[in-house]
């Protein structure tokens, strides 16, 4: 059965939501069981994070309703019969579960459609969040009377902004959950991966360590693990390659906590248990980028500024290595560094690995003052606005040598005043390095969450040689 916080927390969260939304009816359905290859063979169930946050219950076929005008909270859920018990065994009754999250008005799920349709007929405002699951889109479309294609634009801006404001700031219990995932599961994944690494084994061995450790704790990964010797391709999720001497293995994996809070860590590990000189130079540069970023992190500092500073460290280092040339600020202004760092420095982390991405990055990561850049590379920065106390954000700089991108830019002579294409030839088989940690913004500073997972050259090599 689901693990829950104290019921007061859910009551408080819904109270805040009511105050921020101010009027109408908030309709928050949970997620559905999705079929894998036939209806009775479902994919692993994952509850919707918004529903988890405000209503806590962790099973399919549930819907929460907050009638703001009448100050009423309702939960619709499954009726449980002996016929069901034959398949599932005893389960805790729905009204008991609802009571634990502070909701006393419970109804059978079969009553939901009538309730919503009646509310529509009464012409009351129904606030809902943009759905991302196909099944939920169909159900919402039928109940609310909008075509599926119109659901996104009909979603409630007031509700989206209220949810983002409330979920962005993590309380101590939430931070504990993230640290539980980091310390008890994700750190173990990395220690184990570092201790077994050697030439001759498959990438899939590392994916199995990641999935296995999470499952051993009755948790699951927060996203499919990336375990690849082709770290230059950012979200490469195939595990077919056999590790060879001299390669780098990039592992980006993070477990959920028992209450579904995500962790999101990346380490890059030398297959030969020791970095060669070329690898060490680039690795140290990525570490410098991360260190520079961290040194700037505190409330009030825009993350786009932190990102830009990390890019400047990258360019300075690349000039020293003879791979770039020119004035550092001009290179970054022009966007030439994105050949090596084509993604953003980080994103919010919480119940989702990209926290609240379903609510739109324009709402979670940008605001009236800080708008998303249109420039290649920086436009993939998922959070550009000011940092504030209580947010958890990833800091994940990387340096990648993507042969196809290098060849394309070279053939166009793109930024040839800044990029030394001839010197890059020696790096075309390099791969990529990313280093990622999870950071809490405190009232005047930052804190890297979790205990240290080996990261310095010395510590990584030592962990590989245990
Ligand atoms: N693991 C996905 C990411 O780092 O954004
Ligand atoms: Mn990340
Ligand atoms: Mn990651």
Coordinates of C-alpha atoms and ligand atoms in Angstrom, one line a residue:
X1 CA 0.0 0.0 0.0
X2 CA 1.0 3.6 -0.6
X3 CA 3.4 5.4 1.7
X4 CA 1.9 8.7 2.8
X5 CA 3.0 11.8 4.6
X6 CA 1.0 13.0 7.6
X7 CA -2.6 13.8 6.6
X8 CA -2.1 17.4 7.7
X9 CA 0.3 17.9 4.9
X10 CA -2.2 17.0 2.2
X11 CA -4.9 19.2 3.9
X12 CA -2.5 22.1 3.9
X13 CA -1.4 21.6 0.3
X14 CA -5.1 21.6 -0.8
X15 CA -5.9 24.6 1.3
X16 CA -3.0 26.6 -0.4
X17 CA -4.3 25.4 -3.8
X18 CA -7.9 26.6 -3.0
X19 CA -6.6 30.0 -1.9
X20 CA -4.5 30.5 -5.0
X21 CA -7.2 29.3 -7.4
X22 CA -9.9 31.2 -5.7
X23 CA -13.1 30.0 -7.5
X24 CA -14.7 27.2 -9.4
X25 CA -14.0 23.4 -9.2
X26 CA -10.6 21.8 -9.5
X27 CA -10.7 18.5 -11.2
X28 CA -7.6 16.4 -10.7
X29 CA -7.8 12.9 -12.1
X30 CA -5.1 10.3 -11.2
X31 CA -3.4 8.2 -13.9
X32 CA -4.8 5.1 -15.6
X33 CA -3.3 1.7 -16.0
X34 CA -1.9 1.6 -19.5
X35 CA -1.8 -1.6 -21.5
X36 CA 1.4 -3.0 -22.8
X37 CA 0.4 -5.5 -25.5
X38 CA -3.2 -6.5 -24.5
X39 CA -5.5 -5.0 -21.9
X40 CA -4.8 -7.3 -19.0
X41 CA -1.0 -6.9 -19.4
X42 CA -0.3 -3.4 -18.2
X43 CA 2.8 -1.2 -18.1
X44 CA 4.1 -0.5 -14.6
X45 CA 1.7 1.9 -13.0
X46 CA 3.0 5.4 -12.1
X47 CA 0.6 7.8 -10.4
X48 CA 0.3 11.3 -11.7
X49 CA 2.6 13.5 -9.7
X50 CA 0.1 16.3 -9.2
X51 CA -2.4 13.8 -7.9
X52 CA 0.2 12.3 -5.6
X53 CA 1.2 15.7 -4.3
X54 CA -2.3 16.8 -3.4
X55 CA -4.1 13.5 -2.7
X56 CA -1.3 11.1 -2.0
X57 CA -3.1 7.9 -3.1
X58 CA -1.0 5.7 -5.3
X59 CA -3.2 3.4 -7.4
X60 CA -5.2 3.7 -10.7
X61 CA -8.8 4.8 -11.2
X62 CA -8.9 7.7 -8.8
X63 CA -10.0 11.3 -9.2
X64 CA -9.8 14.2 -6.8
X65 CA -12.2 17.2 -6.9
X66 CA -11.8 20.4 -4.9
X67 CA -15.0 22.5 -5.1
X68 CA -13.5 25.8 -4.2
X69 CA -16.8 27.7 -4.2
X70 CA -18.3 25.4 -1.6
X71 CA -15.1 24.5 0.2
X72 CA -15.6 20.7 -0.4
X73 CA -13.1 18.0 -1.2
X74 CA -14.1 14.8 -2.9
X75 CA -12.4 11.6 -3.9
X76 CA -13.8 9.2 -6.5
X77 CA -12.3 5.7 -6.4
X78 CA -12.8 2.0 -6.8
X79 CA -15.5 -0.1 -5.2
X80 CA -13.9 -3.3 -4.0
X81 CA -15.8 -6.6 -4.2
X82 CA -15.0 -10.2 -3.4
X83 CA -14.7 -10.8 -7.1
X84 CA -11.7 -8.3 -7.1
X85 CA -10.3 -9.9 -3.9
X86 CA -9.9 -13.2 -5.8
X87 CA -7.3 -11.6 -7.9
X88 CA -5.6 -9.0 -5.6
X89 CA -6.0 -10.4 -2.1
X90 CA -7.1 -8.1 0.7
X91 CA -6.6 -4.4 0.0
X92 CA -7.2 -1.4 2.3
X93 CA -10.7 0.0 1.7
X94 CA -10.9 3.2 -0.3
X95 CA -12.6 5.3 2.4
X96 CA -9.9 4.3 4.8
X97 CA -7.2 5.4 2.4
X98 CA -9.1 8.7 1.7
X99 CA -9.3 9.3 5.4
X100 CA -5.6 9.1 5.7
X101 CA -5.2 12.0 3.3
X102 CA -7.9 14.1 5.0
X103 CA -10.8 13.5 2.6
X104 CA -14.1 12.3 4.0
X105 CA -16.4 12.6 1.0
X106 CA -15.7 9.5 -1.1
X107 CA -17.7 8.2 -4.0
X108 CA -17.5 5.3 -6.4
X109 CA -15.5 6.1 -9.6
X110 CA -18.6 5.2 -11.6
X111 CA -20.2 8.4 -10.2
X112 CA -17.5 10.7 -11.5
X113 CA -18.8 11.2 -15.0
X114 CA -22.2 12.3 -13.8
X115 CA -20.6 14.7 -11.3
X116 CA -18.4 16.4 -13.9
X117 CA -21.2 16.5 -16.5
X118 CA -23.5 18.1 -14.0
X119 CA -20.9 20.7 -13.1
X120 CA -20.4 21.5 -16.8
X121 CA -24.2 21.9 -17.2
X122 CA -24.2 24.3 -14.3
X123 CA -21.7 26.3 -16.3
X124 CA -19.3 26.4 -13.4
X125 CA -15.6 26.9 -14.1
X126 CA -13.8 23.5 -14.1
X127 CA -10.0 23.9 -13.6
X128 CA -7.9 21.0 -15.0
X129 CA -4.2 20.5 -15.8
X130 CA -3.0 19.7 -19.3
X131 CA -3.2 15.9 -19.6
X132 CA -0.3 13.9 -21.1
X133 CA -1.7 10.3 -21.0
X134 CA -3.7 9.3 -24.0
X135 CA -6.4 7.5 -21.9
X136 CA -6.8 10.6 -19.7
X137 CA -7.2 12.8 -22.7
X138 CA -10.0 10.7 -23.9
X139 CA -11.8 10.6 -20.5
X140 CA -11.4 14.4 -20.0
X141 CA -12.6 15.1 -23.5
X142 CA -15.7 13.0 -23.0
X143 CA -16.5 14.4 -19.6
X144 CA -15.8 18.0 -20.3
X145 CA -17.0 18.1 -23.9
X146 CA -13.9 19.5 -25.5
X147 CA -12.2 17.7 -28.5
X148 CA -8.9 16.1 -27.5
X149 CA -7.0 18.6 -29.6
X150 CA -8.4 21.5 -27.6
X151 CA -7.7 20.1 -24.1
X152 CA -4.3 21.8 -23.8
X153 CA -5.5 25.3 -24.6
X154 CA -8.6 24.8 -22.3
X155 CA -6.4 23.7 -19.3
X156 CA -6.6 26.2 -16.5
X157 CA -3.8 28.8 -16.4
X158 CA -4.7 29.8 -12.9
X159 CA -4.5 26.2 -11.7
X160 CA -1.2 25.6 -13.5
X161 CA 0.4 28.7 -12.0
X162 CA -0.9 27.8 -8.5
X163 CA 0.4 24.2 -8.7
X164 CA 3.8 25.4 -10.0
X165 CA 4.1 28.0 -7.1
X166 CA 3.2 25.4 -4.5
X167 CA 5.2 22.4 -5.8
X168 CA 8.3 24.4 -6.6
X169 CA 9.3 24.9 -3.0
X170 CA 10.2 21.7 -1.4
X171 CA 9.7 21.1 2.4
X172 CA 12.1 19.2 4.6
X173 CA 10.1 15.9 4.2
X174 CA 10.4 16.1 0.4
X175 CA 14.1 16.9 0.6
X176 CA 14.5 13.8 2.9
X177 CA 12.8 11.7 0.3
X178 CA 15.2 12.8 -2.5
X179 CA 18.1 12.2 -0.2
X180 CA 16.8 8.8 0.7
X181 CA 16.8 7.9 -3.0
X182 CA 20.3 9.3 -3.4
X183 CA 21.9 7.8 -0.4
X184 CA 20.3 4.4 -0.2
X185 CA 19.8 3.5 -3.9
X186 CA 21.4 5.8 -6.4
X187 CA 24.8 6.1 -4.6
X188 CA 24.9 2.3 -4.4
X189 CA 24.2 2.0 -8.1
X190 CA 27.3 4.2 -8.9
X191 CA 29.5 2.4 -6.4
X192 CA 28.6 -0.9 -7.8
X193 CA 29.0 0.2 -11.4
X194 CA 32.4 1.7 -10.7
X195 CA 33.6 -1.4 -8.9
X196 CA 32.6 -3.8 -11.8
X197 CA 33.7 -1.7 -14.7
X198 CA 36.2 -3.4 -17.1
X199 CA 36.6 -4.0 -20.8
X200 CA 34.6 -6.9 -22.2
X201 CA 31.3 -6.4 -20.4
X202 CA 28.1 -5.0 -22.0
X203 CA 26.4 -1.7 -21.3
X204 CA 23.3 -3.7 -20.3
X205 CA 25.2 -5.0 -17.2
X206 CA 25.1 -1.4 -15.9
X207 CA 21.5 -0.9 -16.8
X208 CA 20.7 -4.1 -14.9
X209 CA 22.6 -2.8 -11.8
X210 CA 20.6 0.4 -11.9
X211 CA 17.2 -1.2 -12.3
X212 CA 18.1 -4.0 -9.9
X213 CA 19.2 -1.8 -7.1
X214 CA 16.1 0.3 -7.4
X215 CA 13.9 -2.8 -7.4
X216 CA 15.8 -4.3 -4.5
X217 CA 14.5 -1.4 -2.4
X218 CA 11.0 -1.8 -3.9
X219 CA 11.5 1.4 -5.8
X220 CA 11.9 2.0 -9.5
X221 CA 14.2 4.3 -11.6
X222 CA 12.9 7.8 -12.1
X223 CA 13.6 7.5 -15.9
X224 CA 15.2 4.9 -18.1
X225 CA 18.9 4.7 -17.3
X226 CA 21.5 5.9 -19.8
X227 CA 24.5 3.6 -19.7
X228 CA 26.6 4.2 -22.8
X229 CA 30.0 4.4 -24.3
X230 CA 28.5 6.9 -26.8
X231 CA 27.8 9.6 -24.2
X232 CA 28.1 12.2 -26.9
X233 CA 24.5 11.3 -27.9
X234 CA 22.6 12.8 -25.1
X235 CA 19.6 10.4 -24.5
X236 CA 21.1 7.3 -25.9
X237 CA 19.1 4.5 -24.4
X238 CA 20.4 1.3 -26.2
X239 CA 22.6 -1.0 -24.2
X240 CA 24.2 -3.1 -26.9
X241 CA 27.9 -2.1 -26.9
X242 CA 30.7 -4.1 -25.3
X243 CA 33.0 -1.9 -23.3
X244 CA 36.5 -1.5 -24.8
X245 CA 39.8 -0.4 -23.2
X246 CA 40.2 3.3 -23.4
X247 CA 36.5 4.2 -23.7
X248 CA 34.4 6.3 -21.3
X249 CA 31.1 4.9 -19.9
X250 CA 28.5 7.6 -19.2
X251 CA 25.9 6.6 -16.7
X252 CA 22.9 8.8 -16.1
X253 CA 20.6 7.0 -13.6
X254 CA 18.5 7.9 -10.6
X255 CA 16.1 6.0 -8.5
X256 CA 12.8 7.2 -7.1
X257 CA 12.3 7.2 -3.4
X258 CA 9.5 5.0 -1.9
X259 CA 7.2 8.1 -2.2
X260 CA 8.2 8.6 -5.9
X261 CA 10.6 11.6 -5.4
X262 CA 13.3 11.5 -8.1
X263 CA 17.0 11.6 -8.0
X264 CA 19.0 12.3 -11.2
X265 CA 22.8 11.7 -11.2
X266 CA 25.4 11.4 -13.9
X267 CA 28.9 10.1 -13.7
X268 CA 31.4 9.3 -16.5
X269 CA 33.8 6.5 -15.8
X270 CA 36.9 5.2 -17.6
X271 CA 36.5 1.6 -18.8
X272 CA 40.3 1.1 -18.2
X273 CA 39.8 2.3 -14.5
X274 CA 42.1 5.2 -15.2
X275 CA 41.5 8.3 -17.3
X276 CA 44.0 8.9 -20.1
X277 CA 45.5 12.4 -20.4
X278 CA 43.0 13.6 -23.0
X279 CA 40.1 12.3 -21.0
X280 CA 41.4 13.8 -17.8
X281 CA 41.8 17.3 -19.3
X282 CA 38.2 17.3 -20.5
X283 CA 36.9 15.7 -17.3
X284 CA 38.6 18.4 -15.2
X285 CA 37.1 21.0 -17.4
X286 CA 33.6 19.7 -16.8
X287 CA 34.2 19.6 -13.1
X288 CA 35.4 23.3 -13.3
X289 CA 32.1 24.1 -15.1
X290 CA 30.1 22.5 -12.4
X291 CA 32.2 24.2 -9.6
X292 CA 31.8 27.6 -11.2
X293 CA 28.0 27.0 -11.5
X294 CA 27.7 26.0 -7.9
X295 CA 29.8 28.9 -6.6
X296 CA 27.1 31.3 -8.1
X297 CA 24.0 29.5 -6.8
X298 CA 21.8 31.3 -4.3
X299 CA 18.4 32.9 -4.2
X300 CA 17.9 35.7 -6.6
X301 CA 20.5 34.6 -9.2
X302 CA 19.0 33.8 -12.6
X303 CA 19.9 30.2 -13.6
X304 CA 20.5 31.5 -17.2
X305 CA 23.3 33.6 -15.7
X306 CA 24.8 30.5 -14.0
X307 CA 24.5 28.6 -17.3
X308 CA 26.3 31.4 -19.2
X309 CA 29.1 31.4 -16.6
X310 CA 29.5 27.6 -17.0
X311 CA 29.7 28.1 -20.7
X312 CA 32.4 30.7 -20.3
X313 CA 34.5 28.3 -18.2
X314 CA 34.1 25.7 -21.0
X315 CA 35.3 28.2 -23.6
X316 CA 38.3 29.3 -21.6
X317 CA 39.3 25.7 -21.2
X318 CA 38.8 24.9 -24.8
X319 CA 41.0 27.9 -25.8
X320 CA 43.7 26.6 -23.5
X321 CA 43.4 23.2 -25.1
X322 CA 43.7 24.8 -28.6
X323 CA 40.2 23.7 -29.6
X324 CA 38.7 27.2 -29.7
X325 CA 40.0 30.7 -30.2
X326 CA 38.8 34.3 -29.8
X327 CA 37.3 36.3 -27.0
X328 CA 35.5 34.2 -24.4
X329 CA 32.5 36.5 -24.0
X330 CA 32.1 36.9 -27.8
X331 CA 32.2 33.1 -28.3
X332 CA 29.5 32.5 -25.8
X333 CA 27.4 35.4 -27.0
X334 CA 27.5 33.9 -30.5
X335 CA 26.6 30.5 -29.2
X336 CA 29.7 28.7 -30.7
X337 CA 30.3 26.8 -27.4
X338 CA 27.1 24.8 -28.0
X339 CA 29.0 22.6 -30.4
X340 CA 30.4 21.0 -27.2
X341 CA 27.6 21.7 -24.8
X342 CA 24.3 21.6 -26.7
X343 CA 22.0 21.3 -23.6
X344 CA 21.0 23.3 -20.6
X345 CA 22.8 23.3 -17.2
X346 CA 19.8 21.8 -15.4
X347 CA 16.2 21.5 -14.5
X348 CA 13.9 21.3 -11.5
X349 CA 13.7 18.0 -9.7
X350 CA 11.0 16.7 -7.4
X351 CA 8.2 14.1 -7.9
X352 CA 9.2 14.2 -11.6
X353 CA 12.7 14.0 -12.8
X354 CA 12.0 17.1 -14.9
X355 CA 9.7 18.4 -12.3
X356 CA 6.3 19.6 -13.5
X357 CA 7.4 19.5 -17.2
X358 CA 3.8 18.4 -17.9
X359 CA 2.8 22.0 -16.9
X360 CA 5.0 23.6 -19.5
X361 CA 8.5 25.0 -19.1
X362 CA 7.2 28.5 -19.8
X363 CA 5.5 28.2 -16.4
X364 CA 8.1 26.3 -14.4
X365 CA 11.4 27.7 -15.7
X366 CA 10.6 31.1 -17.2
X367 CA 8.6 34.2 -16.3
X368 CA 7.9 37.7 -17.4
X369 CA 11.5 38.8 -16.9
X370 CA 13.4 35.7 -18.0
X371 CA 12.3 34.4 -21.5
X372 CA 13.7 31.3 -23.1
X373 CA 16.7 31.9 -25.5
X374 CA 16.1 30.9 -29.1
X375 CA 19.8 30.1 -29.6
X376 CA 20.9 26.5 -30.3
X377 CA 22.1 24.9 -27.1
X378 CA 20.8 27.6 -24.6
X379 CA 17.2 27.1 -25.8
X380 CA 17.3 23.7 -24.2
X381 CA 17.9 25.3 -20.8
X382 CA 14.7 24.2 -18.9
X383 CA 15.0 26.7 -16.1
X384 CA 16.3 30.2 -16.8
X385 CA 14.6 32.4 -14.2
X386 CA 15.9 33.3 -10.7
X387 CA 16.7 30.6 -8.2
X388 CA 14.7 30.7 -5.0
X389 CA 14.9 29.1 -1.6
X390 CA 13.5 25.6 -1.5
X391 CA 13.8 24.6 -5.1
X392 CA 15.8 21.5 -6.0
X393 CA 17.6 21.7 -9.3
X394 CA 20.2 19.7 -11.2
X395 CA 23.6 21.0 -12.2
X396 CA 24.7 18.9 -15.1
X397 CA 27.4 20.4 -17.3
X398 CA 28.9 18.3 -20.1
X399 CA 31.3 18.3 -22.9
X400 CA 30.5 16.2 -26.0
X401 CA 32.3 15.6 -29.3
X402 CA 29.5 14.7 -31.7
X403 CA 31.3 13.7 -34.9
X404 CA 28.3 14.3 -37.2
X405 CA 27.7 17.8 -35.7
X406 CA 31.4 18.7 -35.9
X407 CA 31.4 17.6 -39.6
X408 CA 28.2 19.6 -40.3
X409 CA 29.4 22.8 -38.7
X410 CA 32.9 22.4 -40.3
X411 CA 31.3 21.9 -43.8
X412 CA 29.4 25.2 -43.3
X413 CA 32.5 26.9 -41.8
X414 CA 30.1 27.8 -39.0
X415 CA 31.9 29.8 -36.3
X416 CA 35.2 29.0 -37.9
X417 CA 36.6 32.3 -36.4
X418 CA 36.0 30.6 -32.9
X419 CA 36.5 26.8 -33.5
X420 CA 39.7 25.1 -34.4
X421 CA 38.3 22.4 -36.6
X422 CA 41.7 20.9 -37.5
X423 CA 42.5 20.3 -33.8
X424 CA 39.2 18.6 -33.3
X425 CA 40.0 15.7 -35.5
X426 CA 41.9 14.1 -32.6
X427 CA 38.6 14.2 -30.5
X428 CA 36.2 12.6 -32.9
X429 CA 36.3 9.2 -31.1
X430 CA 36.2 10.8 -27.6
X431 CA 32.6 10.4 -26.8
X432 CA 31.1 12.6 -24.1
X433 CA 31.4 13.5 -20.4
X434 CA 28.6 14.7 -18.2
X435 CA 28.6 15.2 -14.4
X436 CA 25.3 15.8 -12.7
X437 CA 24.3 16.5 -9.1
X438 CA 21.1 17.5 -7.4
X439 CA 21.2 20.8 -5.5
X440 CA 18.8 22.4 -3.0
X441 CA 18.8 26.2 -2.9
X442 CA 18.9 27.3 0.8
X443 CA 18.1 30.8 2.2
X444 CA 21.5 32.2 1.3
X445 CA 23.4 29.4 -0.5
X446 CA 23.1 25.9 -1.9
X447 CA 23.5 22.3 -0.7
X448 CA 24.4 19.3 -2.9
X449 CA 21.9 16.7 -1.8
X450 CA 23.0 13.2 -0.7
X451 CA 26.4 12.0 0.4
X452 CA 29.3 12.3 -2.0
X453 CA 29.1 10.0 -5.0
X454 CA 32.7 9.6 -6.3
X455 CA 33.3 12.5 -8.6
X456 CA 36.9 13.8 -8.5
X457 CA 39.4 12.0 -10.8
X458 CA 41.0 10.5 -7.8
X459 CA 37.8 9.3 -6.2
X460 CA 36.4 7.9 -9.4
X461 CA 39.6 6.0 -10.2
X462 CA 39.8 4.7 -6.6
X463 CA 36.2 3.5 -6.8
X464 CA 36.9 1.7 -10.1
X465 CA 39.9 0.0 -8.5
X466 CA 38.2 -1.3 -5.3
Ligands
LIG1 N1 18.2 12.2 -16.7 C1 17.6 13.1 -17.6 C2 18.3 14.4 -17.4 O1 19.4 14.5 -16.8 O2 17.8 15.4 -17.8
LIG2 MN1 19.0 15.9 -15.3
LIG3 MN1 20.3 12.9 -15.7

